[in-house]
Short mmCIF file of C-alpha atoms and ligand atoms in Angstrom, two decimals:
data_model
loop_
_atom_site.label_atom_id
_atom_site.label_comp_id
_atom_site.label_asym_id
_atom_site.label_seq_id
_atom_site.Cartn_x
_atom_site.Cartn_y
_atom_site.Cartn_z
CA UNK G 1 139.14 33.77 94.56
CA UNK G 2 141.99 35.19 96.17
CA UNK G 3 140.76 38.82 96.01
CA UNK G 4 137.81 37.86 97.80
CA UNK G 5 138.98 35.86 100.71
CA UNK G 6 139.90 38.49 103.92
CA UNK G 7 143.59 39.83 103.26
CA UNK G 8 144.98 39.01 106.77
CA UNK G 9 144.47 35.25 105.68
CA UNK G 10 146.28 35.17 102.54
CA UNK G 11 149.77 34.46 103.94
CA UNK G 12 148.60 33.28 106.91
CA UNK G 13 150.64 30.39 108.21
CA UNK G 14 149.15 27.67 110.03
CA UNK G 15 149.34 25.86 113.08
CA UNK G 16 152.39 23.49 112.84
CA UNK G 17 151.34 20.12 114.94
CA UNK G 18 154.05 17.39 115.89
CA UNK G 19 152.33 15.25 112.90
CA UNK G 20 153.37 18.19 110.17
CA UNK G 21 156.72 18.04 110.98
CA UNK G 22 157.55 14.47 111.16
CA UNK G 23 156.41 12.32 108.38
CA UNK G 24 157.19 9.23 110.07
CA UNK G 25 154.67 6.51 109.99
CA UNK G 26 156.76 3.86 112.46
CA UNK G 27 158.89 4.36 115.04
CA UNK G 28 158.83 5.82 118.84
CA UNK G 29 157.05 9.02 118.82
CA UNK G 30 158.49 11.16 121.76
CA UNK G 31 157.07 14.62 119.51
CA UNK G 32 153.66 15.48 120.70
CA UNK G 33 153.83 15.14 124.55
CA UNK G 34 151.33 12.37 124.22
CA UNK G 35 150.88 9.64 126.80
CA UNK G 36 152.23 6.15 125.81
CA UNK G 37 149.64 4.03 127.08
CA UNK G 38 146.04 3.08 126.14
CA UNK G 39 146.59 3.14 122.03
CA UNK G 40 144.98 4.36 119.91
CA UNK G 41 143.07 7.00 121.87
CA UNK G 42 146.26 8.35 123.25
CA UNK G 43 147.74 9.70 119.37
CA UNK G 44 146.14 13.14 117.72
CA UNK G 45 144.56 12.50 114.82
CA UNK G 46 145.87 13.23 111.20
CA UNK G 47 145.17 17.14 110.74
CA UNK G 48 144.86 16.71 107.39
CA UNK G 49 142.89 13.48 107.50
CA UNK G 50 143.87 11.81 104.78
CA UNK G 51 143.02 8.34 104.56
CA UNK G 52 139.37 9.70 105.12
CA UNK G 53 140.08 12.24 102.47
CA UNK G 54 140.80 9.65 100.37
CA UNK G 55 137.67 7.68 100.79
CA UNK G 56 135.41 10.26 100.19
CA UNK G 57 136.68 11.66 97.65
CA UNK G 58 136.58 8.37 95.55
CA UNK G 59 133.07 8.63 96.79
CA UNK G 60 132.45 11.29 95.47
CA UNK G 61 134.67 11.50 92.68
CA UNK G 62 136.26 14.16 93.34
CA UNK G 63 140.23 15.58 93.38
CA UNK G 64 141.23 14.61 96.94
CA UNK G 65 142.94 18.30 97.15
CA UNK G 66 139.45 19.62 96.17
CA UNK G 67 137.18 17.88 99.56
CA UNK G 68 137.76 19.69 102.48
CA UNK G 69 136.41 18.10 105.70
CA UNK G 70 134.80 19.80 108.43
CA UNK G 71 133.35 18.79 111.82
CA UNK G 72 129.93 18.95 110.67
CA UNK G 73 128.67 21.63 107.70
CA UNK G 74 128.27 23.54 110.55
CA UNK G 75 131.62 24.19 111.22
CA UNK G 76 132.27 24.63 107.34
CA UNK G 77 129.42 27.17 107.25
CA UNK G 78 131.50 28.93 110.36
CA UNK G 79 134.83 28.68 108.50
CA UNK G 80 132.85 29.92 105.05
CA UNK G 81 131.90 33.30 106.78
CA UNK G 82 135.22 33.50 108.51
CA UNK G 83 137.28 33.19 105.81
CA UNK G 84 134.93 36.06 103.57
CA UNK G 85 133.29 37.93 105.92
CA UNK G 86 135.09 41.19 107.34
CA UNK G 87 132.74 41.40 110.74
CA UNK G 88 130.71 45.05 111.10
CA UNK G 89 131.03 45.45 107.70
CA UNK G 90 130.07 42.72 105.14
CA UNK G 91 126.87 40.24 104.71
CA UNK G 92 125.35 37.05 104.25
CA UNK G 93 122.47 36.71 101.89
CA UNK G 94 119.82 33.63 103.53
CA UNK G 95 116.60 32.55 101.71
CA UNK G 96 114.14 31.79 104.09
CA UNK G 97 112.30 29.78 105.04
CA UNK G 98 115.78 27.59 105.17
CA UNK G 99 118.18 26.35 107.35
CA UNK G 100 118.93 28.55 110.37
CA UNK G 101 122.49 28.03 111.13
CA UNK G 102 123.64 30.24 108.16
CA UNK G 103 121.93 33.42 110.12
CA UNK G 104 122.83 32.24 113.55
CA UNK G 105 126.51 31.43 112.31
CA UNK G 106 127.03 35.02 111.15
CA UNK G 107 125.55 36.55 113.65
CA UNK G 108 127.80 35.18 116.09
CA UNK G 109 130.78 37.11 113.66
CA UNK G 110 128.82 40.10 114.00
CA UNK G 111 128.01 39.42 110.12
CA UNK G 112 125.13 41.01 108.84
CA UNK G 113 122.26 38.56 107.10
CA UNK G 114 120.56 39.84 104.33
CA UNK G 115 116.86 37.85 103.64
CA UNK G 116 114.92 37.43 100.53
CA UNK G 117 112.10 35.15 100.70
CA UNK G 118 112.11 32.32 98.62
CA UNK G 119 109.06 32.82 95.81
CA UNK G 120 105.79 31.01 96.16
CA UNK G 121 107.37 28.01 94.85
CA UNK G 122 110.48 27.97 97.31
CA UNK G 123 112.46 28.75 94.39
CA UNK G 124 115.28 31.93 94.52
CA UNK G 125 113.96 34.99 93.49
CA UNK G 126 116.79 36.31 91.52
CA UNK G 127 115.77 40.22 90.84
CA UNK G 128 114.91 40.58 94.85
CA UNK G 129 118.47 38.92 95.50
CA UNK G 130 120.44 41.10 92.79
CA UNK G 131 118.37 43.98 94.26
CA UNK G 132 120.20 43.65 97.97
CA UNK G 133 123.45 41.65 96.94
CA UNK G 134 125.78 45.49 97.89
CA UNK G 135 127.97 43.89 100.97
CA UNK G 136 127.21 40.46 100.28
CA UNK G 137 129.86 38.37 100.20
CA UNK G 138 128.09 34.81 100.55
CA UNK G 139 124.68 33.62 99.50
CA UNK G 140 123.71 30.30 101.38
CA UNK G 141 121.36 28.05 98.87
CA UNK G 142 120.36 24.95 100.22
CA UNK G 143 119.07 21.91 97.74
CA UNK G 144 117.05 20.01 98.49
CA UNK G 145 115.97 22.82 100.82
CA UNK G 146 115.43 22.22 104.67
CA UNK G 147 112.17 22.45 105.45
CA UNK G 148 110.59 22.85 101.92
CA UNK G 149 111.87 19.54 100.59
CA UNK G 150 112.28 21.09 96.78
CA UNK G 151 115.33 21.31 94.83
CA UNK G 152 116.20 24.68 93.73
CA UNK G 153 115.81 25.74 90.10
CA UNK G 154 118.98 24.72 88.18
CA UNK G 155 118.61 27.36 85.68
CA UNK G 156 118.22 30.07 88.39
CA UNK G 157 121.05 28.77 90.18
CA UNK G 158 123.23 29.04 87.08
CA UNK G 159 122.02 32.68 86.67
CA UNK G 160 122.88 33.34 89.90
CA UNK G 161 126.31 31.97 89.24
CA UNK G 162 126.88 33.95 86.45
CA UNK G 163 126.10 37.31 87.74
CA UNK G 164 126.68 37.40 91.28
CA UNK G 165 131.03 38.08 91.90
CA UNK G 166 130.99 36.67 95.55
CA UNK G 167 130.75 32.89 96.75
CA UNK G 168 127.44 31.17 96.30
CA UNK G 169 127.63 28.17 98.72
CA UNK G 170 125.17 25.23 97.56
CA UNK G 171 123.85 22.98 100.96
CA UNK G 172 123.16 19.40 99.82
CA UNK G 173 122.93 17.85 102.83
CA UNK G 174 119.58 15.42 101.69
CA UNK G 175 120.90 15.20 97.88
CA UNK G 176 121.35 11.04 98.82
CA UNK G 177 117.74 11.01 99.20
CA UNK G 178 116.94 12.98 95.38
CA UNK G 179 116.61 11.13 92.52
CA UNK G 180 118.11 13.96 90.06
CA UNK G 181 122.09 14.60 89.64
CA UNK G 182 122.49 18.03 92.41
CA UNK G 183 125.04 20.65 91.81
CA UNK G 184 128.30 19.17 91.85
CA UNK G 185 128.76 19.29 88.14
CA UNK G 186 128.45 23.27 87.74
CA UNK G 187 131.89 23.15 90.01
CA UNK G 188 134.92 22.68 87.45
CA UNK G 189 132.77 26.18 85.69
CA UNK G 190 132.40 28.26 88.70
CA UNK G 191 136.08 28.15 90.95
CA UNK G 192 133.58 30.63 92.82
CA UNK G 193 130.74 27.79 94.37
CA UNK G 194 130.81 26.00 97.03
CA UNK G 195 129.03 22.62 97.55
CA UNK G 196 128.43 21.18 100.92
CA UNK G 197 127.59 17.94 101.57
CA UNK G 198 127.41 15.97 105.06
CA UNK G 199 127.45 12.21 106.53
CA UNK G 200 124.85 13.13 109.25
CA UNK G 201 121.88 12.30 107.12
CA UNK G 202 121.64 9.42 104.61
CA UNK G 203 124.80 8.14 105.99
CA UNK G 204 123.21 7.66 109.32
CA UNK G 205 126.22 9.36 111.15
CA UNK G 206 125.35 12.50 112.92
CA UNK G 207 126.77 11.71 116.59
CA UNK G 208 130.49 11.53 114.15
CA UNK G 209 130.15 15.08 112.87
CA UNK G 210 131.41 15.11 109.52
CA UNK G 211 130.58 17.18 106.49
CA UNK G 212 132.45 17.97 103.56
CA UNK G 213 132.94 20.98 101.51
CA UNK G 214 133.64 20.26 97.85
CA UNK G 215 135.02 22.96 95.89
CA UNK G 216 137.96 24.78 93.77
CA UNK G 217 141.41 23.65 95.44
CA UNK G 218 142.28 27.14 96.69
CA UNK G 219 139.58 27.48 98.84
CA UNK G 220 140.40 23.78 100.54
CA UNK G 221 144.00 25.00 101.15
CA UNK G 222 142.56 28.33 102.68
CA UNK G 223 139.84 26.28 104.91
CA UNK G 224 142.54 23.69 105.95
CA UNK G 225 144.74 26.51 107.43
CA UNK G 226 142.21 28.45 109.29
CA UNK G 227 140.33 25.42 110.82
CA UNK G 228 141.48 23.83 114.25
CA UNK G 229 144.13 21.46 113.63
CA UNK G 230 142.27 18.08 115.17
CA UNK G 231 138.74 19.08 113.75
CA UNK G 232 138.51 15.32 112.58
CA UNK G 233 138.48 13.19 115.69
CA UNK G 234 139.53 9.41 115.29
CA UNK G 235 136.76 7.90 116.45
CA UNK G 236 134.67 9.48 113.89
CA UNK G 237 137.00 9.04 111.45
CA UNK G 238 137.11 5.38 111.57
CA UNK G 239 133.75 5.11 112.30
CA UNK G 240 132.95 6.76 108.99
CA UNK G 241 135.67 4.74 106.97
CA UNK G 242 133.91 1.49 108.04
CA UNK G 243 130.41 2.39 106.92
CA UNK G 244 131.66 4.44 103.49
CA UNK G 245 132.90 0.40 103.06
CA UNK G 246 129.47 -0.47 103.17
CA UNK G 247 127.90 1.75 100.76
CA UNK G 248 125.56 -0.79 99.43
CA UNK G 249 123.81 -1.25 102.59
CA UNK G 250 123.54 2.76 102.98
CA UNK G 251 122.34 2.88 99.01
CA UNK G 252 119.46 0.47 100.36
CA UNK G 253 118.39 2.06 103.31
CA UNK G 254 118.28 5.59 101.72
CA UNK G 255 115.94 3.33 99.03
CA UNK G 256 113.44 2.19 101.48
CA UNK G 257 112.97 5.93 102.99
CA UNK G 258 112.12 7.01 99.70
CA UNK G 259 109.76 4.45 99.06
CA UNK G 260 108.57 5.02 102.56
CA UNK G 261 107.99 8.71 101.97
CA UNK G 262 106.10 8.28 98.75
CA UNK G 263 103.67 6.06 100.93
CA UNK G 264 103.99 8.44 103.64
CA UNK G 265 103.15 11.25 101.24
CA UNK G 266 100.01 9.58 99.95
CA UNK G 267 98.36 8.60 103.62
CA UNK G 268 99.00 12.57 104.73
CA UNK G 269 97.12 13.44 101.44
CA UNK G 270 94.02 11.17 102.68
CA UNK G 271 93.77 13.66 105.80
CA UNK G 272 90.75 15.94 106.07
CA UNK G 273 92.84 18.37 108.18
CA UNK G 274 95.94 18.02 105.75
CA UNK G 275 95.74 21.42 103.21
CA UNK G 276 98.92 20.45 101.83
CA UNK G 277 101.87 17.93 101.49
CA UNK G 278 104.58 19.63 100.09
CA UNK G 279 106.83 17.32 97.05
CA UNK G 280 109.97 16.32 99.18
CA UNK G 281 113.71 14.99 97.39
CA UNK G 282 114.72 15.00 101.13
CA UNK G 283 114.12 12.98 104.17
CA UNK G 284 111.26 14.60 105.39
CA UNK G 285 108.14 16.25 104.27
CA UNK G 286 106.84 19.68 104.94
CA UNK G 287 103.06 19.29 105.58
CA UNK G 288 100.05 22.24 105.88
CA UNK G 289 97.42 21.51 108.02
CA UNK G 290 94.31 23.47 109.21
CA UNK G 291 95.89 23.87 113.36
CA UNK G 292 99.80 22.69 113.25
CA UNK G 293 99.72 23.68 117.07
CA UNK G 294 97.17 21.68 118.33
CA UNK G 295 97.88 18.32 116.19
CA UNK G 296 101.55 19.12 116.83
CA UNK G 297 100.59 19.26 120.67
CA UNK G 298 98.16 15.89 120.32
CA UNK G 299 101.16 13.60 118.33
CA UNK G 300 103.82 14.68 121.15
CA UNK G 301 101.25 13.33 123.81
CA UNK G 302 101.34 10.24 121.94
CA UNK G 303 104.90 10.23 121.64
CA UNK G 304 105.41 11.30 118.43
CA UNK G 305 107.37 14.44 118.26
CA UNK G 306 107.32 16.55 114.65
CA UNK G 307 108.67 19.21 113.98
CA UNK G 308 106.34 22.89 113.83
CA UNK G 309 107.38 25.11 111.75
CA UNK G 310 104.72 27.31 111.71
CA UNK G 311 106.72 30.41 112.95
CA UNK G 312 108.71 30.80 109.62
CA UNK G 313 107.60 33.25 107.06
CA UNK G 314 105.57 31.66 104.32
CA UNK G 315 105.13 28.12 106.85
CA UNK G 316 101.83 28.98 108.83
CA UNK G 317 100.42 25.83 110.24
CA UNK G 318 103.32 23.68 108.95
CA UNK G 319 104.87 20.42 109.78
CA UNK G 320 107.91 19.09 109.46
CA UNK G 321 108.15 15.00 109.51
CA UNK G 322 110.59 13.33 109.64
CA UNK G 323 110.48 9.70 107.10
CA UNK G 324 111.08 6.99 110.15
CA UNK G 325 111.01 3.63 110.07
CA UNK G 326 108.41 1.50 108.12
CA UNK G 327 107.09 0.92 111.96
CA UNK G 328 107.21 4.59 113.08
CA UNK G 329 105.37 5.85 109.75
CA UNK G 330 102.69 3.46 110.17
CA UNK G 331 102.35 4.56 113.87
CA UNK G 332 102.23 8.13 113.25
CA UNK G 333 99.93 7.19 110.56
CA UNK G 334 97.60 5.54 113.18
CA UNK G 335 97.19 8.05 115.45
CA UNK G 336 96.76 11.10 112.58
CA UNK G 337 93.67 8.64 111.69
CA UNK G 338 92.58 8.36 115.24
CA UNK G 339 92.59 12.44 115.48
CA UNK G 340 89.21 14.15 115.97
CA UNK G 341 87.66 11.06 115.68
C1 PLP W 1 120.97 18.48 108.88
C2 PLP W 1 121.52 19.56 108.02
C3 PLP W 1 122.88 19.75 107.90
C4 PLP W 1 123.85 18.84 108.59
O1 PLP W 1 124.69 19.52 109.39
P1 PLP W 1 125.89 18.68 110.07
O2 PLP W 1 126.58 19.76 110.82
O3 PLP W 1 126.72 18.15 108.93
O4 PLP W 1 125.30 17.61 110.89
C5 PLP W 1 123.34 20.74 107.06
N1 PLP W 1 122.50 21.51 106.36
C6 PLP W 1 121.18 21.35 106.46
C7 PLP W 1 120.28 22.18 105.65
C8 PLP W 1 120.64 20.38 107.30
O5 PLP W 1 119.31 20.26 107.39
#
């Protein structure tokens, strides 16, 4: 690990807040400059988070010194190509059609990106990957994928593993919603893979920003030191402790939007004008009809905004939906049957 991450980090010393150098837990704290009144939103947060740490990674079962926590997987994607990527000079390796924050992330480092379609299947293509992998110091995989819906190939994804020497970074943001075990397993094998995972999905908390990285324990100690000090606002944080407390309650709502987009995936099949519905272990479901424009353009005058898609490689005249509420499927439902009546 350590030869890969950038040498000017690997005695880099951090940012030392007030909260690092006192390890009191009572008294009167005259150390950060802080104002005294309106508690709690006058005191930083814990840099190092760790009653949330805790949580999730009993969650998760994980070592707590192996979850690092970022605001969002964006900012852990951002901190992933920081931490390996020497700008002007190394690459990213994306599959499209996938998530586009990998790309635009880099970009903004002045990282190269490096594409290779996903096959006709939306699985990794491993011979055009090993063909272009020179430079590449990161390949973003992201399972279940965003928009396909598909898991990718676990045997391909071991391959991959097992020949490629940089970091392969696995993005499970909608593994709550698959049925099958995702790739956390492969990570006491490969110190080398990184598996993201977020609470702005099934854990109905994207206004709080919080994703996690799971992976070896070097690579948290590395990410901890290069990311802002007070990525983790309180707010968030406690608003996320309260509803990991009330996992059954999540466990049943992620339930009834699977059993919502089974239905969901059956009515869309009915269609005349649906070519396609595309299996989904995610939230959503990636659908090919015969003019995505026009019956994208017809559900948004009804109120129903989709997602097109149709602009990605290998997506012409695809939808993305979203699996809403029992109420909002059976809407969208109506008016697809109302269209070109
Ligand atoms: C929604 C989504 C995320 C979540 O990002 P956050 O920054 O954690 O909200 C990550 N990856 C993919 C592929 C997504 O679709």
């Amino acid at each position: 690990m350590r030869n890969l991450i950038r040498p000017h980090l690997h005695d880099i010393v951090p940012y030392s807040t007030a909260r690092d150098e006192s390890k009191a837990v009572h008294g009167v704290f005259l150390d950060a400059n802080e104002n005294p009144y309106k508690w709690p939103y006058n005191r930083y947060p814990d840099p190092l988070q760790k009653e949330l740490r805790k949580a999730i990674a009993e969650l998760k079962q994980m070592d707590e010194n192996q979850v690092f926590i970022g605001n969002g997987s964006d900012e852990i994607i951002d901190l992933l190509i920081r931490v390996f990527c020497e700008p002007g000079k190394d690459s990213i390796m994306v599959l499209p059609p996938t998530y586009g924050m990998y790309a635009v992330s880099a970009r903004a480092h002045n990282i190269r990106v490096k594409e290779v379609q996903l096959d006709d299947e939306f699985q990794p293509h491993l011979a055009g990957i090993a063909a272009h992998w020179k430079d590449v110091k990161l390949i973003f995989l992201c399972s279940p994928n965003n928009p396909t819906g598909n898991k990718m190939d676990a045997t391909r994804v071991l391959s991959l593993l097992e020949t490629f020497d940089g970091v392969v970074v696995i993005d499970e943001a909608y593994s709550d919603y698959s049925e099958s075990e995702g790739f956390k397993g492969l990570l006491s094998t490969f110190p080398r893979l990184v598996i993201m995972q977020t609470f702005s999905k099934a854990w109905s908390m994207a206004s709080a920003r919080i994703g996690i990285a799971l992976t070896s324990s070097e690579l948290v100690s590395i990410l901890n030191k290069v990311k802002l000090p007070y990525n983790i606002n309180n707010l968030s944080a406690n608003a996320l402790m309260k509803q990991i407390s009330k996992r059954s309650k999540v466990d049943l709502q992620i339930h009834k939007t699977i059993n919502e987009r089974e239905k969901l995936f059956l009515n869309l099949e009915k269609l005349p004008f649906v070519v396609k519905v595309f299996p989904s272990e995610a939230n959503f479901l990636l659908v090919k009809v015969t003019d995505a424009e026009r019956i994208y353009n017809y559900l948004s005058g009804k109120g129903i905004i989709v997602r097109n898609r149709s602009s990605c490689t290998g997506l012409d005249n695809c939808l993305r939906i979203t699996i809403g509420t029992n109420k909002d499927n059976k809407l969208l439902m109506k008016h697809l049957n109302d269209y070109n009546k």
